[in-house]
PDB file of C-alpha atoms and ligand atoms in Angstrom:
ATOM      1  CA  MET A   1      55.188  61.372  54.407  1.00 38.00           C
ATOM      2  CA  GLU A   2      57.601  58.428  54.642  1.00 41.00           C
ATOM      3  CA  PRO A   3      58.087  56.478  51.419  1.00 39.00           C
ATOM      4  CA  LEU A   4      56.377  53.066  51.367  1.00 44.00           C
ATOM      5  CA  PHE A   5      58.470  49.942  51.219  1.00 45.00           C
ATOM      6  CA  ALA A   6      56.052  47.119  50.520  1.00 47.00           C
ATOM      7  CA  PRO A   7      57.749  44.122  48.889  1.00 45.00           C
ATOM      8  CA  TRP A   8      54.552  42.028  49.172  1.00 44.00           C
ATOM      9  CA  ARG A   9      53.057  44.137  46.396  1.00 42.00           C
ATOM     10  CA  PHE A  10      55.616  42.757  43.977  1.00 39.00           C
ATOM     11  CA  THR A  11      54.737  39.230  45.026  1.00 42.00           C
ATOM     12  CA  TYR A  12      51.035  39.939  44.647  1.00 40.00           C
ATOM     13  CA  VAL A  13      51.449  41.312  41.158  1.00 36.00           C
ATOM     14  CA  THR A  14      53.669  38.518  39.893  1.00 37.00           C
ATOM     15  CA  SER A  15      52.267  35.547  41.777  1.00 38.00           C
ATOM     16  CA  ALA A  16      50.099  33.054  39.944  1.00 35.00           C
ATOM     17  CA  ASP A  17      48.398  32.200  43.248  1.00 40.00           C
ATOM     18  CA  LYS A  18      45.632  34.737  42.926  1.00 37.00           C
ATOM     19  CA  THR A  19      44.536  33.407  39.560  1.00 34.00           C
ATOM     20  CA  VAL A  20      44.051  29.851  40.819  1.00 48.00           C
ATOM     21  CA  ASP A  21      40.297  30.061  41.015  1.00 57.00           C
ATOM     22  CA  GLY A  22      38.421  27.691  43.218  1.00 65.00           C
ATOM     23  CA  GLU A  23      41.543  26.111  44.673  1.00 77.00           C
ATOM     24  CA  CYS A  24      41.800  26.277  48.449  1.00 92.00           C
ATOM     25  CA  ILE A  25      45.152  27.758  49.549  1.00 93.00           C
ATOM     26  CA  PHE A  26      44.912  25.995  52.921  1.00 95.00           C
ATOM     27  CA  CYS A  27      44.421  22.526  51.451  1.00 95.00           C
ATOM     28  CA  ARG A  28      47.161  23.284  48.921  1.00 94.00           C
ATOM     29  CA  ALA A  29      49.599  24.314  51.684  1.00 95.00           C
ATOM     30  CA  LEU A  30      48.750  21.155  53.649  1.00 95.00           C
ATOM     31  CA  ALA A  31      49.309  18.900  50.656  1.00 95.00           C
ATOM     32  CA  SER A  32      52.666  20.523  49.862  1.00 95.00           C
ATOM     33  CA  ASP A  33      55.908  19.513  51.547  1.00 93.00           C
ATOM     34  CA  ASP A  34      57.506  22.872  50.761  1.00 95.00           C
ATOM     35  CA  ASP A  35      56.761  24.868  53.900  1.00 96.00           C
ATOM     36  CA  ALA A  36      58.899  27.821  52.802  1.00 96.00           C
ATOM     37  CA  SER A  37      56.957  28.422  49.606  1.00 94.00           C
ATOM     38  CA  THR A  38      53.539  27.907  51.216  1.00 95.00           C
ATOM     39  CA  LEU A  39      54.658  29.951  54.285  1.00 97.00           C
ATOM     40  CA  THR A  40      53.570  27.102  56.561  1.00 98.00           C
ATOM     41  CA  LEU A  41      54.831  27.729  60.096  1.00 98.00           C
ATOM     42  CA  TRP A  42      53.792  24.641  61.988  1.00 97.00           C
ATOM     43  CA  ARG A  43      51.736  21.449  61.576  1.00 97.00           C
ATOM     44  CA  GLY A  44      49.720  20.083  64.472  1.00 97.00           C
ATOM     45  CA  GLU A  45      47.599  16.979  64.852  1.00 97.00           C
ATOM     46  CA  THR A  46      44.340  18.548  63.650  1.00 98.00           C
ATOM     47  CA  CYS A  47      45.356  22.049  62.563  1.00 98.00           C
ATOM     48  CA  PHE A  48      48.272  24.007  61.137  1.00 98.00           C
ATOM     49  CA  ALA A  49      49.606  27.560  61.069  1.00 98.00           C
ATOM     50  CA  LEU A  50      50.818  29.653  58.156  1.00 97.00           C
ATOM     51  CA  LEU A  51      51.575  33.252  57.260  1.00 96.00           C
ATOM     52  CA  ASN A  52      49.083  35.337  55.345  1.00 93.00           C
ATOM     53  CA  ARG A  53      50.560  36.025  51.901  1.00 90.00           C
ATOM     54  CA  TYR A  54      48.899  39.457  51.801  1.00 86.00           C
ATOM     55  CA  PRO A  55      49.483  40.553  55.383  1.00 85.00           C
ATOM     56  CA  TYR A  56      47.826  43.430  57.113  1.00 82.00           C
ATOM     57  CA  THR A  57      50.928  43.867  59.280  1.00 86.00           C
ATOM     58  CA  SER A  58      54.233  42.019  59.564  1.00 88.00           C
ATOM     59  CA  GLY A  59      53.666  38.604  61.077  1.00 94.00           C
ATOM     60  CA  HIS A  60      49.947  38.353  60.144  1.00 93.00           C
ATOM     61  CA  ALA A  61      49.382  34.613  60.572  1.00 96.00           C
ATOM     62  CA  MET A  62      46.489  32.167  60.402  1.00 96.00           C
ATOM     63  CA  VAL A  63      45.522  28.883  62.035  1.00 98.00           C
ATOM     64  CA  ALA A  64      43.331  26.502  60.032  1.00 97.00           C
ATOM     65  CA  PRO A  65      41.970  23.019  60.709  1.00 98.00           C
ATOM     66  CA  ARG A  66      43.356  20.259  58.518  1.00 97.00           C
ATOM     67  CA  GLU A  67      39.778  19.520  57.536  1.00 96.00           C
ATOM     68  CA  HIS A  68      38.308  21.654  54.750  1.00 96.00           C
ATOM     69  CA  VAL A  69      35.299  22.958  56.678  1.00 95.00           C
ATOM     70  CA  ALA A  70      33.592  26.352  56.734  1.00 94.00           C
ATOM     71  CA  ASP A  71      32.037  26.354  60.154  1.00 93.00           C
ATOM     72  CA  LEU A  72      33.031  25.943  63.787  1.00 96.00           C
ATOM     73  CA  ASP A  73      30.095  23.522  64.134  1.00 96.00           C
ATOM     74  CA  ALA A  74      31.939  21.068  61.902  1.00 96.00           C
ATOM     75  CA  LEU A  75      34.784  20.665  64.405  1.00 97.00           C
ATOM     76  CA  GLY A  76      34.997  18.654  67.610  1.00 97.00           C
ATOM     77  CA  GLU A  77      36.147  20.070  70.936  1.00 97.00           C
ATOM     78  CA  ALA A  78      39.685  18.721  70.610  1.00 97.00           C
ATOM     79  CA  GLU A  79      40.064  20.385  67.203  1.00 97.00           C
ATOM     80  CA  LEU A  80      38.678  23.673  68.498  1.00 98.00           C
ATOM     81  CA  ALA A  81      41.032  23.542  71.468  1.00 98.00           C
ATOM     82  CA  GLU A  82      44.066  22.891  69.282  1.00 98.00           C
ATOM     83  CA  ILE A  83      43.220  25.864  67.066  1.00 98.00           C
ATOM     84  CA  MET A  84      43.058  28.152  70.115  1.00 98.00           C
ATOM     85  CA  LEU A  85      46.254  26.754  71.660  1.00 98.00           C
ATOM     86  CA  THR A  86      48.055  27.187  68.359  1.00 98.00           C
ATOM     87  CA  GLY A  87      46.768  30.768  68.210  1.00 98.00           C
ATOM     88  CA  ARG A  88      48.148  31.360  71.688  1.00 98.00           C
ATOM     89  CA  ASN A  89      51.536  29.925  70.684  1.00 98.00           C
ATOM     90  CA  LEU A  90      51.561  32.160  67.616  1.00 98.00           C
ATOM     91  CA  ILE A  91      50.900  35.190  69.809  1.00 98.00           C
ATOM     92  CA  ARG A  92      53.815  34.166  72.039  1.00 98.00           C
ATOM     93  CA  ALA A  93      56.068  33.722  69.009  1.00 98.00           C
ATOM     94  CA  LEU A  94      55.062  37.042  67.452  1.00 97.00           C
ATOM     95  CA  ARG A  95      55.611  38.826  70.779  1.00 97.00           C
ATOM     96  CA  ARG A  96      59.076  37.341  70.971  1.00 96.00           C
ATOM     97  CA  VAL A  97      59.974  38.320  67.417  1.00 96.00           C
ATOM     98  CA  TYR A  98      58.263  41.701  66.947  1.00 94.00           C
ATOM     99  CA  GLY A  99      57.084  42.950  70.346  1.00 94.00           C
ATOM    100  CA  PRO A 100      53.830  44.420  68.973  1.00 94.00           C
ATOM    101  CA  HIS A 101      51.585  46.623  71.145  1.00 93.00           C
ATOM    102  CA  GLY A 102      48.553  44.371  70.710  1.00 92.00           C
ATOM    103  CA  PHE A 103      46.806  41.734  68.583  1.00 93.00           C
ATOM    104  CA  ASN A 104      43.580  41.254  66.681  1.00 92.00           C
ATOM    105  CA  VAL A 105      42.584  37.596  66.839  1.00 94.00           C
ATOM    106  CA  GLY A 106      39.457  36.226  65.238  1.00 93.00           C
ATOM    107  CA  PHE A 107      37.426  34.440  62.593  1.00 92.00           C
ATOM    108  CA  ASN A 108      35.732  36.123  59.657  1.00 89.00           C
ATOM    109  CA  LEU A 109      32.811  33.763  59.047  1.00 89.00           C
ATOM    110  CA  GLY A 110      31.149  34.262  55.681  1.00 84.00           C
ATOM    111  CA  GLU A 111      31.810  36.670  52.869  1.00 81.00           C
ATOM    112  CA  ALA A 112      29.671  39.354  54.499  1.00 81.00           C
ATOM    113  CA  ALA A 113      32.028  39.308  57.478  1.00 81.00           C
ATOM    114  CA  GLY A 114      35.052  39.814  55.266  1.00 78.00           C
ATOM    115  CA  ALA A 115      36.232  36.245  54.784  1.00 79.00           C
ATOM    116  CA  GLY A 116      38.559  36.052  51.777  1.00 77.00           C
ATOM    117  CA  ILE A 117      38.374  32.266  51.655  1.00 80.00           C
ATOM    118  CA  GLU A 118      35.143  31.353  53.344  1.00 85.00           C
ATOM    119  CA  GLU A 119      35.076  27.618  52.557  1.00 91.00           C
ATOM    120  CA  HIS A 120      38.041  26.814  54.801  1.00 94.00           C
ATOM    121  CA  LEU A 121      37.769  28.160  58.322  1.00 94.00           C
ATOM    122  CA  HIS A 122      40.790  30.065  59.664  1.00 95.00           C
ATOM    123  CA  LEU A 123      41.719  32.070  62.732  1.00 96.00           C
ATOM    124  CA  HIS A 124      43.555  35.317  61.997  1.00 94.00           C
ATOM    125  CA  VAL A 125      46.318  36.461  64.353  1.00 95.00           C
ATOM    126  CA  VAL A 126      47.294  40.024  63.468  1.00 92.00           C
ATOM    127  CA  PRO A 127      49.984  41.878  65.415  1.00 92.00           C
ATOM    128  CA  ARG A 128      49.133  45.569  65.914  1.00 90.00           C
ATOM    129  CA  TRP A 129      51.143  48.681  66.622  1.00 86.00           C
ATOM    130  CA  ARG A 130      49.735  51.881  68.022  1.00 81.00           C
ATOM    131  CA  ALA A 131      50.560  53.840  64.901  1.00 73.00           C
ATOM    132  CA  ASP A 132      49.321  51.368  62.284  1.00 73.00           C
ATOM    133  CA  THR A 133      45.630  52.383  62.228  1.00 64.00           C
ATOM    134  CA  ASN A 134      46.521  56.067  62.034  1.00 52.00           C
ATOM    135  CA  PHE A 135      48.702  55.255  59.121  1.00 50.00           C
ATOM    136  CA  ILE A 136      46.017  53.173  57.383  1.00 47.00           C
ATOM    137  CA  SER A 137      43.344  55.843  57.803  1.00 46.00           C
ATOM    138  CA  VAL A 138      45.599  58.346  56.098  1.00 45.00           C
ATOM    139  CA  VAL A 139      46.467  56.291  53.051  1.00 47.00           C
ATOM    140  CA  GLY A 140      43.329  54.236  52.495  1.00 50.00           C
ATOM    141  CA  ASP A 141      43.890  50.594  51.672  1.00 52.00           C
ATOM    142  CA  VAL A 142      47.664  50.774  51.537  1.00 53.00           C
ATOM    143  CA  ARG A 143      49.279  48.367  53.958  1.00 55.00           C
ATOM    144  CA  ILE A 144      52.886  48.823  54.904  1.00 58.00           C
ATOM    145  CA  ILE A 145      55.005  45.730  55.354  1.00 59.00           C
ATOM    146  CA  PRO A 146      58.567  46.554  56.352  1.00 68.00           C
ATOM    147  CA  GLU A 147      59.865  43.031  55.786  1.00 83.00           C
ATOM    148  CA  ASP A 148      59.732  40.396  53.069  1.00 89.00           C
ATOM    149  CA  LEU A 149      57.648  37.263  53.707  1.00 92.00           C
ATOM    150  CA  GLU A 150      60.551  34.815  53.572  1.00 94.00           C
ATOM    151  CA  THR A 151      62.290  36.673  56.415  1.00 94.00           C
ATOM    152  CA  THR A 152      59.072  36.838  58.443  1.00 95.00           C
ATOM    153  CA  TRP A 153      58.466  33.126  57.857  1.00 97.00           C
ATOM    154  CA  ARG A 154      61.969  32.206  59.037  1.00 97.00           C
ATOM    155  CA  LYS A 155      61.765  34.339  62.177  1.00 97.00           C
ATOM    156  CA  VAL A 156      58.228  33.430  63.262  1.00 97.00           C
ATOM    157  CA  ARG A 157      58.695  29.744  62.505  1.00 97.00           C
ATOM    158  CA  GLY A 158      61.887  29.702  64.575  1.00 97.00           C
ATOM    159  CA  ALA A 159      60.183  31.346  67.543  1.00 97.00           C
ATOM    160  CA  LEU A 160      57.124  29.099  67.257  1.00 97.00           C
ATOM    161  CA  LEU A 161      59.250  25.939  67.263  1.00 95.00           C
ATOM    162  CA  GLU A 162      61.101  27.262  70.334  1.00 96.00           C
ATOM    163  CA  ILE A 163      57.828  27.913  72.132  1.00 94.00           C
ATOM    164  CA  VAL A 164      56.349  24.516  71.310  1.00 92.00           C
ATOM    165  CA  GLY A 165      59.627  22.965  72.472  1.00 91.00           C
ATOM    166  CA  GLU A 166      59.532  24.878  75.757  1.00 89.00           C
ATOM    167  CA  GLU A 167      55.983  23.676  76.324  1.00 80.00           C
ATOM    168  CA  VAL A 168      57.049  20.076  75.871  1.00 78.00           C
ATOM    169  CA  ASP A 169      59.954  20.660  78.308  1.00 79.00           C
ATOM    170  CA  HIS A 170      57.573  21.949  80.947  1.00 76.00           C
ATOM    171  CA  GLY A 171      55.080  19.149  80.401  1.00 66.00           C
ATOM    172  CA  GLY A 172      52.407  21.256  78.756  1.00 54.00           C
ATOM    173  CA  ALA A 173      50.694  24.377  80.108  1.00 50.00           C
TER     174      ALA A 173
HETATM  175 ZN1   ZN B   1      40.643  23.772  52.214  1.00 72.47          ZN
END
């Protein structure tokens, strides 16, 4: 078997983030002006995008409303639309950077559904490769991340800004 190179594990072990109980990482990222340290990729009018600090695969990103709400019912149609459009832009950016074979995109609503932070709604965008599930099933809960988060953040953010810029150039769509 190939040796695992998983630099996120080091971050997980040494980071104080996980011991901040009760504090919402989304609201904290929004309040911060240090996008590199919060892994914030983009800020929209009603929502924003950031990388998952404990990614399932390289480029695992999330879109969250600016409002600290748990349920889709709490958002208006414009907010819901911006979350989905931002998710689409993230998919475009991740395709450009990593060329994955597919994506899982979705909400985990409630702890029973697997939500890690259930008080603040977020859309997961997870790039997938054909071999990744085979790999996971072999080694249990080990996730392999071949790249450090700072590098991923720089690459995905760059591509996302390009894509948003191209959209503006073409007058939307
Ligand atoms: Zn929050």
